[in-house]
mmCIF file of N, CA and C in Angstrom:
data_model
loop_
_atom_site.group_PDB
_atom_site.id
_atom_site.type_symbol
_atom_site.label_atom_id
_atom_site.label_comp_id
_atom_site.label_asym_id
_atom_site.label_seq_id
_atom_site.Cartn_x
_atom_site.Cartn_y
_atom_site.Cartn_z
ATOM 1 N N MET R 1 47.657 102.288 75.901
ATOM 2 C CA MET R 1 48.229 100.936 76.256
ATOM 3 C C MET R 1 49.651 100.843 75.606
ATOM 4 N N SER R 2 49.838 101.214 74.433
ATOM 5 C CA SER R 2 51.322 101.144 73.887
ATOM 6 C C SER R 2 52.212 101.967 74.680
ATOM 7 N N ALA R 3 51.840 103.190 75.179
ATOM 8 C CA ALA R 3 52.808 103.959 76.108
ATOM 9 C C ALA R 3 53.045 103.238 77.278
ATOM 10 N N ARG R 4 52.143 102.570 77.728
ATOM 11 C CA ARG R 4 52.593 101.728 79.004
ATOM 12 C C ARG R 4 53.364 100.734 78.773
ATOM 13 N N LEU R 5 53.217 100.075 77.506
ATOM 14 C CA LEU R 5 54.114 98.850 77.247
ATOM 15 C C LEU R 5 55.562 99.507 77.021
ATOM 16 N N ALA R 6 55.652 100.679 76.381
ATOM 17 C CA ALA R 6 57.002 101.108 76.105
ATOM 18 C C ALA R 6 57.633 101.628 77.439
ATOM 19 N N GLN R 7 56.892 102.075 78.342
ATOM 20 C CA GLN R 7 57.472 102.616 79.520
ATOM 21 C C GLN R 7 57.868 101.270 80.333
ATOM 22 N N PHE R 8 57.048 100.270 80.443
ATOM 23 C CA PHE R 8 57.491 98.836 81.121
ATOM 24 C C PHE R 8 58.703 98.376 80.518
ATOM 25 N N ASP R 9 58.727 98.434 79.161
ATOM 26 C CA ASP R 9 60.025 97.773 78.402
ATOM 27 C C ASP R 9 61.276 98.767 78.748
ATOM 28 N N SER R 10 61.106 100.147 78.826
ATOM 29 C CA SER R 10 62.136 100.859 79.197
ATOM 30 C C SER R 10 62.648 100.476 80.694
ATOM 31 N N LEU R 11 61.731 100.318 81.501
ATOM 32 C CA LEU R 11 62.049 99.908 82.958
ATOM 33 C C LEU R 11 62.852 98.803 82.949
ATOM 34 N N LEU R 12 62.463 97.684 82.320
ATOM 35 C CA LEU R 12 63.016 96.419 82.127
ATOM 36 C C LEU R 12 64.532 96.595 81.675
ATOM 37 N N SER R 13 64.567 97.334 80.497
ATOM 38 C CA SER R 13 66.035 97.493 80.035
ATOM 39 C C SER R 13 66.949 98.235 80.783
ATOM 40 N N ARG R 14 66.463 99.305 81.615
ATOM 41 C CA ARG R 14 67.250 99.940 82.562
ATOM 42 C C ARG R 14 67.779 98.984 83.819
ATOM 43 N N ARG R 15 66.864 98.211 84.092
ATOM 44 C CA ARG R 15 67.290 97.191 85.160
ATOM 45 C C ARG R 15 68.183 96.215 84.722
ATOM 46 N N ARG R 16 68.314 95.703 83.431
ATOM 47 C CA ARG R 16 69.217 94.818 82.889
ATOM 48 C C ARG R 16 70.607 95.670 82.966
ATOM 49 N N LEU R 17 70.463 96.836 82.377
ATOM 50 C CA LEU R 17 71.743 97.509 82.311
ATOM 51 C C LEU R 17 72.440 97.834 83.614
ATOM 52 N N ALA R 18 71.531 98.088 84.668
ATOM 53 C CA ALA R 18 71.992 98.265 85.976
ATOM 54 C C ALA R 18 72.585 96.905 86.649
ATOM 55 N N ARG R 19 71.960 95.817 86.468
ATOM 56 C CA ARG R 19 72.562 94.415 86.801
ATOM 57 C C ARG R 19 74.003 94.301 86.074
ATOM 58 N N ALA R 20 74.048 94.381 84.855
ATOM 59 C CA ALA R 20 75.216 94.281 83.991
ATOM 60 C C ALA R 20 76.431 95.189 84.589
ATOM 61 N N SER R 21 76.065 96.364 84.993
ATOM 62 C CA SER R 21 77.110 97.361 85.392
ATOM 63 C C SER R 21 77.586 97.101 86.766
ATOM 64 N N THR R 22 76.681 96.234 87.624
ATOM 65 C CA THR R 22 77.052 96.044 89.090
ATOM 66 C C THR R 22 77.652 94.597 88.949
ATOM 67 N N ALA R 23 77.879 93.955 87.941
ATOM 68 C CA ALA R 23 78.451 92.558 87.772
ATOM 69 C C ALA R 23 79.905 92.754 88.388
ATOM 70 N N ALA R 24 80.399 91.652 88.848
ATOM 71 C CA ALA R 24 81.763 91.665 89.339
ATOM 72 C C ALA R 24 82.758 92.099 88.328
ATOM 73 N N ALA R 25 83.549 93.120 88.794
ATOM 74 C CA ALA R 25 84.757 93.398 87.803
ATOM 75 C C ALA R 25 85.779 92.228 87.746
ATOM 76 N N PRO R 26 86.599 92.275 86.710
ATOM 77 C CA PRO R 26 87.555 91.172 86.679
ATOM 78 C C PRO R 26 88.581 91.368 87.956
ATOM 79 N N VAL R 27 88.849 90.206 88.625
ATOM 80 C CA VAL R 27 89.642 90.353 89.707
ATOM 81 C C VAL R 27 91.168 90.818 89.252
ATOM 82 N N ALA R 28 91.704 91.809 90.085
ATOM 83 C CA ALA R 28 92.981 92.294 89.663
ATOM 84 C C ALA R 28 94.006 91.623 90.689
ATOM 85 N N HIS R 29 95.095 91.260 89.944
ATOM 86 C CA HIS R 29 96.207 90.880 90.699
ATOM 87 C C HIS R 29 97.024 91.948 91.051
ATOM 88 N N VAL R 30 97.585 92.049 92.337
ATOM 89 C CA VAL R 30 98.364 93.108 92.794
ATOM 90 C C VAL R 30 99.723 92.525 93.272
ATOM 91 N N LEU R 31 100.970 92.972 92.582
ATOM 92 C CA LEU R 31 102.264 92.667 93.034
ATOM 93 C C LEU R 31 102.591 93.495 94.236
ATOM 94 N N ARG R 32 102.951 93.005 95.336
ATOM 95 C CA ARG R 32 103.377 93.959 96.400
ATOM 96 C C ARG R 32 104.692 93.497 96.725
ATOM 97 N N ASP R 33 105.578 94.497 97.197
ATOM 98 C CA ASP R 33 106.925 94.409 97.540
ATOM 99 C C ASP R 33 107.007 93.714 99.080
ATOM 100 N N PRO R 34 108.343 93.560 99.483
ATOM 101 C CA PRO R 34 108.429 92.904 100.771
ATOM 102 C C PRO R 34 107.908 93.818 101.942
ATOM 103 N N TRP R 35 107.641 95.062 101.712
ATOM 104 C CA TRP R 35 107.154 96.019 102.873
ATOM 105 C C TRP R 35 105.566 96.129 102.641
ATOM 106 N N GLY R 36 104.980 95.479 101.664
ATOM 107 C CA GLY R 36 103.550 95.504 101.395
ATOM 108 C C GLY R 36 103.086 96.661 100.541
ATOM 109 N N GLU R 37 104.053 97.360 99.975
ATOM 110 C CA GLU R 37 103.525 98.449 99.091
ATOM 111 C C GLU R 37 103.451 97.822 97.786
ATOM 112 N N PRO R 38 102.003 98.298 97.016
ATOM 113 C CA PRO R 38 101.676 97.870 95.642
ATOM 114 C C PRO R 38 102.696 98.423 94.639
ATOM 115 N N VAL R 39 103.097 97.521 93.837
ATOM 116 C CA VAL R 39 104.089 97.913 92.633
ATOM 117 C C VAL R 39 103.481 97.734 91.430
ATOM 118 N N ALA R 40 102.636 96.846 91.015
ATOM 119 C CA ALA R 40 102.074 96.743 89.829
ATOM 120 C C ALA R 40 100.624 95.918 90.017
ATOM 121 N N GLU R 41 99.741 96.205 89.041
ATOM 122 C CA GLU R 41 98.483 95.707 88.964
ATOM 123 C C GLU R 41 98.343 95.011 87.889
ATOM 124 N N PHE R 42 97.668 93.775 87.857
ATOM 125 C CA PHE R 42 97.517 92.973 86.663
ATOM 126 C C PHE R 42 95.884 92.549 86.356
ATOM 127 N N SER R 43 95.460 92.745 85.276
ATOM 128 C CA SER R 43 93.963 92.285 85.047
ATOM 129 C C SER R 43 93.941 90.842 84.954
ATOM 130 N N ARG R 44 95.151 90.118 84.516
ATOM 131 C CA ARG R 44 94.902 88.656 84.399
ATOM 132 C C ARG R 44 96.124 88.137 85.078
ATOM 133 N N PHE R 45 96.198 86.907 85.365
ATOM 134 C CA PHE R 45 97.299 86.249 86.005
ATOM 135 C C PHE R 45 98.704 86.616 85.138
ATOM 136 N N PRO R 46 99.657 87.184 85.627
ATOM 137 C CA PRO R 46 100.857 87.696 85.055
ATOM 138 C C PRO R 46 101.909 86.242 84.690
ATOM 139 N N SER R 47 102.575 86.577 83.674
ATOM 140 C CA SER R 47 103.755 85.587 83.457
ATOM 141 C C SER R 47 104.869 85.685 84.207
ATOM 142 N N ASP R 48 105.865 84.933 84.413
ATOM 143 C CA ASP R 48 106.900 85.073 85.189
ATOM 144 C C ASP R 48 107.916 86.238 84.649
ATOM 145 N N ILE R 49 107.926 86.576 83.409
ATOM 146 C CA ILE R 49 108.733 87.677 82.806
ATOM 147 C C ILE R 49 108.038 89.084 83.229
ATOM 148 N N GLU R 50 106.668 89.105 83.128
ATOM 149 C CA GLU R 50 105.735 90.189 83.503
ATOM 150 C C GLU R 50 106.171 90.621 85.003
ATOM 151 N N LEU R 51 106.215 89.494 85.863
ATOM 152 C CA LEU R 51 106.380 89.656 87.233
ATOM 153 C C LEU R 51 107.724 90.297 87.502
ATOM 154 N N ILE R 52 108.648 89.730 86.704
ATOM 155 C CA ILE R 52 110.196 90.281 86.939
ATOM 156 C C ILE R 52 110.453 91.666 86.494
ATOM 157 N N LYS R 53 109.652 92.064 85.492
ATOM 158 C CA LYS R 53 109.899 93.433 84.863
ATOM 159 C C LYS R 53 109.164 94.383 85.899
ATOM 160 N N ALA R 54 108.128 93.893 86.499
ATOM 161 C CA ALA R 54 107.242 94.954 87.391
ATOM 162 C C ALA R 54 108.141 95.168 88.695
ATOM 163 N N ALA R 55 108.670 93.951 89.072
ATOM 164 C CA ALA R 55 109.358 94.007 90.285
ATOM 165 C C ALA R 55 110.769 94.798 90.140
ATOM 166 N N HIS R 56 111.436 94.650 89.216
ATOM 167 C CA HIS R 56 112.611 95.497 89.044
ATOM 168 C C HIS R 56 112.456 96.685 88.191
ATOM 169 N N ARG R 57 111.188 97.024 88.032
ATOM 170 C CA ARG R 57 110.803 98.372 87.355
ATOM 171 C C ARG R 57 111.642 98.493 86.059
ATOM 172 N N VAL R 58 111.555 97.618 85.183
ATOM 173 C CA VAL R 58 111.995 97.526 83.866
ATOM 174 C C VAL R 58 111.471 98.493 82.944
ATOM 175 N N HIS R 59 112.124 99.386 82.377
ATOM 176 C CA HIS R 59 111.500 100.272 81.467
ATOM 177 C C HIS R 59 111.653 99.839 80.027
ATOM 178 N N GLY R 60 110.991 100.509 78.946
ATOM 179 C CA GLY R 60 111.015 100.034 77.725
ATOM 180 C C GLY R 60 112.287 99.868 76.929
ATOM 181 N N ASP R 61 113.369 100.771 77.376
ATOM 182 C CA ASP R 61 114.643 100.761 76.773
ATOM 183 C C ASP R 61 115.627 100.029 77.518
ATOM 184 N N ASP R 62 115.185 99.302 78.653
ATOM 185 C CA ASP R 62 116.063 98.318 79.309
ATOM 186 C C ASP R 62 116.118 97.038 78.709
ATOM 187 N N TRP R 63 117.124 96.317 78.904
ATOM 188 C CA TRP R 63 117.210 94.878 78.240
ATOM 189 C C TRP R 63 117.232 93.802 79.463
ATOM 190 N N ILE R 64 116.501 92.920 79.105
ATOM 191 C CA ILE R 64 116.491 91.672 80.158
ATOM 192 C C ILE R 64 116.631 90.422 79.095
ATOM 193 N N GLY R 65 117.516 89.673 79.558
ATOM 194 C CA GLY R 65 117.810 88.303 78.768
ATOM 195 C C GLY R 65 118.756 87.454 79.599
ATOM 196 N N VAL R 66 119.220 86.369 78.639
ATOM 197 C CA VAL R 66 120.093 85.435 79.320
ATOM 198 C C VAL R 66 121.431 85.702 78.847
ATOM 199 N N LEU R 67 122.388 85.654 79.734
ATOM 200 C CA LEU R 67 123.751 85.939 79.510
ATOM 201 C C LEU R 67 124.625 84.949 80.351
ATOM 202 N N ALA R 68 125.873 84.563 79.761
ATOM 203 C CA ALA R 68 126.784 83.661 80.453
ATOM 204 C C ALA R 68 127.444 84.474 81.614
ATOM 205 N N ASP R 69 127.782 83.974 82.765
ATOM 206 C CA ASP R 69 128.149 84.617 83.755
ATOM 207 C C ASP R 69 129.593 84.096 83.792
ATOM 208 N N GLU R 70 130.457 84.724 83.144
ATOM 209 C CA GLU R 70 131.804 84.418 83.070
ATOM 210 C C GLU R 70 132.742 84.521 84.435
ATOM 211 N N ALA R 71 132.285 85.289 85.404
ATOM 212 C CA ALA R 71 133.084 85.391 86.568
ATOM 213 C C ALA R 71 132.971 84.078 87.354
ATOM 214 N N GLN R 72 131.850 83.115 86.943
ATOM 215 C CA GLN R 72 131.753 81.809 87.873
ATOM 216 C C GLN R 72 132.051 80.649 86.904
ATOM 217 N N ALA R 73 132.671 80.938 85.810
ATOM 218 C CA ALA R 73 132.844 79.908 84.738
ATOM 219 C C ALA R 73 133.881 78.928 85.451
ATOM 220 N N ASP R 74 133.623 77.720 84.920
ATOM 221 C CA ASP R 74 134.444 76.465 85.257
ATOM 222 C C ASP R 74 135.039 76.004 84.020
ATOM 223 N N LYS R 75 136.244 76.243 83.669
ATOM 224 C CA LYS R 75 136.872 75.847 82.474
ATOM 225 C C LYS R 75 136.335 76.457 81.471
ATOM 226 N N LEU R 76 135.703 75.878 80.433
ATOM 227 C CA LEU R 76 134.968 76.443 79.318
ATOM 228 C C LEU R 76 133.509 76.601 79.264
ATOM 229 N N ASN R 77 132.787 75.969 80.578
ATOM 230 C CA ASN R 77 131.547 76.133 80.687
ATOM 231 C C ASN R 77 131.143 77.194 81.579
ATOM 232 N N ALA R 78 130.488 78.045 81.185
ATOM 233 C CA ALA R 78 129.977 79.242 82.068
ATOM 234 C C ALA R 78 128.523 79.069 82.395
ATOM 235 N N PRO R 79 128.180 79.252 83.648
ATOM 236 C CA PRO R 79 126.664 79.158 83.894
ATOM 237 C C PRO R 79 125.927 80.303 83.147
ATOM 238 N N TRP R 80 124.562 80.065 82.931
ATOM 239 C CA TRP R 80 123.707 80.982 82.583
ATOM 240 C C TRP R 80 122.944 81.695 83.431
ATOM 241 N N ARG R 81 122.775 82.901 83.339
ATOM 242 C CA ARG R 81 121.901 83.700 84.313
ATOM 243 C C ARG R 81 120.928 84.766 83.626
ATOM 244 N N LEU R 82 119.802 85.106 84.218
ATOM 245 C CA LEU R 82 118.956 86.079 83.638
ATOM 246 C C LEU R 82 119.590 87.461 84.027
ATOM 247 N N ALA R 83 119.810 88.385 83.078
ATOM 248 C CA ALA R 83 120.453 89.605 83.455
ATOM 249 C C ALA R 83 119.604 90.508 82.961
ATOM 250 N N LEU R 84 119.712 91.786 83.710
ATOM 251 C CA LEU R 84 119.093 93.068 83.387
ATOM 252 C C LEU R 84 120.155 94.294 82.954
ATOM 253 N N LEU R 85 120.211 94.788 81.901
ATOM 254 C CA LEU R 85 120.962 95.782 81.413
ATOM 255 C C LEU R 85 119.990 97.113 81.418
ATOM 256 N N ARG R 86 120.385 97.817 82.170
ATOM 257 C CA ARG R 86 119.762 99.428 82.384
ATOM 258 C C ARG R 86 120.273 100.177 81.241
ATOM 259 N N ALA R 87 119.222 100.858 80.601
ATOM 260 C CA ALA R 87 119.701 101.749 79.485
ATOM 261 C C ALA R 87 120.266 103.168 80.174
ATOM 262 N N ASP R 88 121.156 103.782 79.489
ATOM 263 C CA ASP R 88 121.755 104.957 80.192
ATOM 264 C C ASP R 88 120.604 106.108 80.137
ATOM 265 N N ARG R 89 120.248 106.617 81.231
ATOM 266 C CA ARG R 89 119.543 107.842 81.400
ATOM 267 C C ARG R 89 120.109 109.014 81.819
ATOM 268 N N HIS R 90 120.336 109.856 80.750
ATOM 269 C CA HIS R 90 121.129 111.033 80.974
ATOM 270 C C HIS R 90 120.264 112.070 82.005
ATOM 271 N N GLY R 91 121.082 112.540 82.834
ATOM 272 C CA GLY R 91 120.367 113.564 83.974
ATOM 273 C C GLY R 91 119.777 112.742 85.313
ATOM 274 N N GLN R 92 119.702 111.462 85.130
ATOM 275 C CA GLN R 92 119.133 110.708 86.362
ATOM 276 C C GLN R 92 120.084 110.014 86.879
ATOM 277 N N ALA R 93 120.007 109.626 88.369
ATOM 278 C CA ALA R 93 120.814 108.943 89.081
ATOM 279 C C ALA R 93 120.847 107.452 88.636
ATOM 280 N N ARG R 94 122.010 106.908 88.689
ATOM 281 C CA ARG R 94 122.076 105.469 88.311
ATOM 282 C C ARG R 94 121.371 104.572 89.280
ATOM 283 N N VAL R 95 120.696 103.604 88.808
ATOM 284 C CA VAL R 95 119.963 102.621 89.784
ATOM 285 C C VAL R 95 120.829 101.787 90.546
ATOM 286 N N SER R 96 122.125 101.448 89.997
ATOM 287 C CA SER R 96 123.190 100.528 90.619
ATOM 288 C C SER R 96 124.303 101.320 90.354
ATOM 289 N N ARG R 97 125.304 101.239 91.263
ATOM 290 C CA ARG R 97 126.671 101.693 91.338
ATOM 291 C C ARG R 97 127.532 100.909 90.501
ATOM 292 N N GLU R 98 127.360 99.525 90.382
ATOM 293 C CA GLU R 98 128.047 98.613 89.540
ATOM 294 C C GLU R 98 127.786 98.799 87.996
ATOM 295 N N VAL R 99 128.837 98.592 87.324
ATOM 296 C CA VAL R 99 128.741 98.650 85.940
ATOM 297 C C VAL R 99 128.564 97.352 85.436
ATOM 298 N N GLY R 100 127.739 97.151 84.497
ATOM 299 C CA GLY R 100 127.498 95.816 83.857
ATOM 300 C C GLY R 100 126.002 95.258 84.230
ATOM 301 N N PRO R 101 125.909 94.024 83.990
ATOM 302 C CA PRO R 101 124.479 93.586 84.275
ATOM 303 C C PRO R 101 124.197 93.298 85.637
ATOM 304 N N GLN R 102 122.859 93.656 85.889
ATOM 305 C CA GLN R 102 122.263 93.065 87.187
ATOM 306 C C GLN R 102 121.718 91.761 87.068
ATOM 307 N N TRP R 103 122.472 90.732 87.990
ATOM 308 C CA TRP R 103 122.019 89.417 87.868
ATOM 309 C C TRP R 103 120.698 89.157 88.499
ATOM 310 N N LEU R 104 119.677 88.456 87.904
ATOM 311 C CA LEU R 104 118.321 88.405 88.447
ATOM 312 C C LEU R 104 118.293 86.603 88.638
ATOM 313 N N GLY R 105 118.116 86.255 89.903
ATOM 314 C CA GLY R 105 118.101 84.685 89.944
ATOM 315 C C GLY R 105 119.377 84.132 90.190
ATOM 316 N N LYS R 106 119.382 82.874 90.354
ATOM 317 C CA LYS R 106 120.571 82.034 90.395
ATOM 318 C C LYS R 106 121.194 81.507 89.054
ATOM 319 N N ALA R 107 122.376 81.269 89.183
ATOM 320 C CA ALA R 107 122.964 80.669 87.847
ATOM 321 C C ALA R 107 122.585 79.114 87.769
ATOM 322 N N GLN R 108 122.521 78.962 86.509
ATOM 323 C CA GLN R 108 122.113 77.466 86.034
ATOM 324 C C GLN R 108 123.040 76.959 85.098
ATOM 325 N N PRO R 109 123.596 75.829 85.366
ATOM 326 C CA PRO R 109 124.554 75.386 84.412
ATOM 327 C C PRO R 109 124.243 75.185 82.949
ATOM 328 N N GLY R 110 124.976 75.416 81.943
ATOM 329 C CA GLY R 110 124.568 75.210 80.555
ATOM 330 C C GLY R 110 124.489 73.853 80.168
ATOM 331 N N ARG R 111 123.700 73.429 79.474
ATOM 332 C CA ARG R 111 123.429 71.930 79.195
ATOM 333 C C ARG R 111 123.604 71.886 77.576
ATOM 334 N N PRO R 112 124.433 71.165 76.941
ATOM 335 C CA PRO R 112 124.554 71.094 75.651
ATOM 336 C C PRO R 112 123.158 70.643 74.990
ATOM 337 N N GLY R 113 122.806 71.457 74.008
ATOM 338 C CA GLY R 113 121.709 70.763 73.361
ATOM 339 C C GLY R 113 120.341 71.595 73.887
ATOM 340 N N ALA R 114 120.391 72.329 74.926
ATOM 341 C CA ALA R 114 119.290 72.838 75.458
ATOM 342 C C ALA R 114 118.764 74.164 74.690
ATOM 343 N N ARG R 115 117.560 74.169 74.385
ATOM 344 C CA ARG R 115 117.099 75.343 73.569
ATOM 345 C C ARG R 115 116.981 76.590 74.564
ATOM 346 N N PRO R 116 117.234 77.661 73.824
ATOM 347 C CA PRO R 116 117.462 78.873 74.419
ATOM 348 C C PRO R 116 115.941 79.473 75.180
ATOM 349 N N ALA R 117 115.060 78.969 74.658
ATOM 350 C CA ALA R 117 113.609 79.401 75.071
ATOM 351 C C ALA R 117 113.530 78.703 76.336
ATOM 352 N N GLU R 118 113.637 77.355 76.373
ATOM 353 C CA GLU R 118 113.539 76.644 77.479
ATOM 354 C C GLU R 118 114.578 77.026 78.882
ATOM 355 N N LEU R 119 115.664 77.467 78.347
ATOM 356 C CA LEU R 119 116.599 78.102 79.329
ATOM 357 C C LEU R 119 116.123 79.273 79.990
ATOM 358 N N ARG R 120 115.602 80.280 78.987
ATOM 359 C CA ARG R 120 115.071 81.387 79.497
ATOM 360 C C ARG R 120 113.732 81.241 80.495
ATOM 361 N N ARG R 121 112.945 80.482 80.063
ATOM 362 C CA ARG R 121 111.744 80.142 80.994
ATOM 363 C C ARG R 121 112.227 79.577 82.397
ATOM 364 N N ALA R 122 113.242 78.780 82.475
ATOM 365 C CA ALA R 122 113.630 78.239 83.583
ATOM 366 C C ALA R 122 114.222 79.314 84.397
ATOM 367 N N LEU R 123 115.067 80.009 83.940
ATOM 368 C CA LEU R 123 115.936 81.193 84.619
ATOM 369 C C LEU R 123 114.793 82.145 85.070
ATOM 370 N N CYS R 124 113.739 82.552 84.295
ATOM 371 C CA CYS R 124 112.579 83.394 84.724
ATOM 372 C C CYS R 124 111.763 82.703 85.949
ATOM 373 N N ALA R 125 111.519 81.446 85.920
ATOM 374 C CA ALA R 125 110.905 80.876 86.967
ATOM 375 C C ALA R 125 111.828 80.769 88.206
ATOM 376 N N ALA R 126 112.963 80.586 88.121
ATOM 377 C CA ALA R 126 113.919 80.662 89.241
ATOM 378 C C ALA R 126 114.010 82.124 89.805
ATOM 379 N N ALA R 127 114.047 83.150 88.989
ATOM 380 C CA ALA R 127 114.046 84.550 89.437
ATOM 381 C C ALA R 127 112.581 84.792 90.162
ATOM 382 N N VAL R 128 111.520 84.369 89.654
ATOM 383 C CA VAL R 128 110.267 84.609 90.330
ATOM 384 C C VAL R 128 110.361 83.862 91.708
ATOM 385 N N ARG R 129 110.962 82.614 91.725
ATOM 386 C CA ARG R 129 110.954 81.981 93.179
ATOM 387 C C ARG R 129 111.727 82.735 94.065
ATOM 388 N N GLN R 130 112.860 83.493 93.665
ATOM 389 C CA GLN R 130 113.696 84.278 94.374
ATOM 390 C C GLN R 130 113.035 85.400 94.865
ATOM 391 N N LEU R 131 112.097 85.951 94.032
ATOM 392 C CA LEU R 131 111.059 86.998 94.515
ATOM 393 C C LEU R 131 110.300 86.668 95.655
ATOM 394 N N TRP R 132 109.503 85.455 95.679
ATOM 395 C CA TRP R 132 108.719 85.017 96.484
ATOM 396 C C TRP R 132 109.362 84.682 97.893
ATOM 397 N N GLN R 133 110.743 84.163 97.680
ATOM 398 C CA GLN R 133 111.482 83.852 98.921
ATOM 399 C C GLN R 133 111.859 85.217 99.663
ATOM 400 N N SER R 134 112.266 86.254 99.021
ATOM 401 C CA SER R 134 112.552 87.470 99.608
ATOM 402 C C SER R 134 111.344 88.354 100.009
ATOM 403 N N GLY R 135 110.247 87.711 99.972
ATOM 404 C CA GLY R 135 109.008 88.540 100.491
ATOM 405 C C GLY R 135 108.152 89.222 99.638
ATOM 406 N N TRP R 136 108.317 88.966 98.318
ATOM 407 C CA TRP R 136 107.275 89.567 97.588
ATOM 408 C C TRP R 136 105.956 88.733 97.378
ATOM 409 N N LYS R 137 104.932 89.378 97.148
ATOM 410 C CA LYS R 137 103.552 88.509 97.173
ATOM 411 C C LYS R 137 102.756 89.178 95.968
ATOM 412 N N LEU R 138 101.920 88.105 95.456
ATOM 413 C CA LEU R 138 100.995 88.439 94.445
ATOM 414 C C LEU R 138 99.679 88.226 95.060
ATOM 415 N N VAL R 139 98.944 89.306 95.188
ATOM 416 C CA VAL R 139 97.590 89.279 95.996
ATOM 417 C C VAL R 139 96.522 89.406 94.938
ATOM 418 N N GLY R 140 95.357 88.545 95.048
ATOM 419 C CA GLY R 140 94.276 88.707 94.241
ATOM 420 C C GLY R 140 93.918 87.367 93.488
#
């Protein structure tokens, strides 16, 4: 009798494990370029900066941040832009022929008293909007 109960118990536990393993996997979000090719996959909904880093293929030694665009300066007030500076990779072709920062998104005028974190968030959101307008998609 106890052998039958043990066998029944093992069948029940295997059935529970089978149900748990067939449970829905977490939904993956896939970033696709304008041509439909997958660029990155995220297990949770990505932040703006994560989307930008994936879309522009930012490596660990590249720098992304906020810089003043002095080429568009009006008197003493220069607009702020999200910039990407690529690290020098010896032996590899340059990603861009231009020297200096790669501007991501549109410029925003500097507001006196604005916090840097708020400015960075606003610039990242503008850069992501520009990605969507140019045909990038987040599927999933």
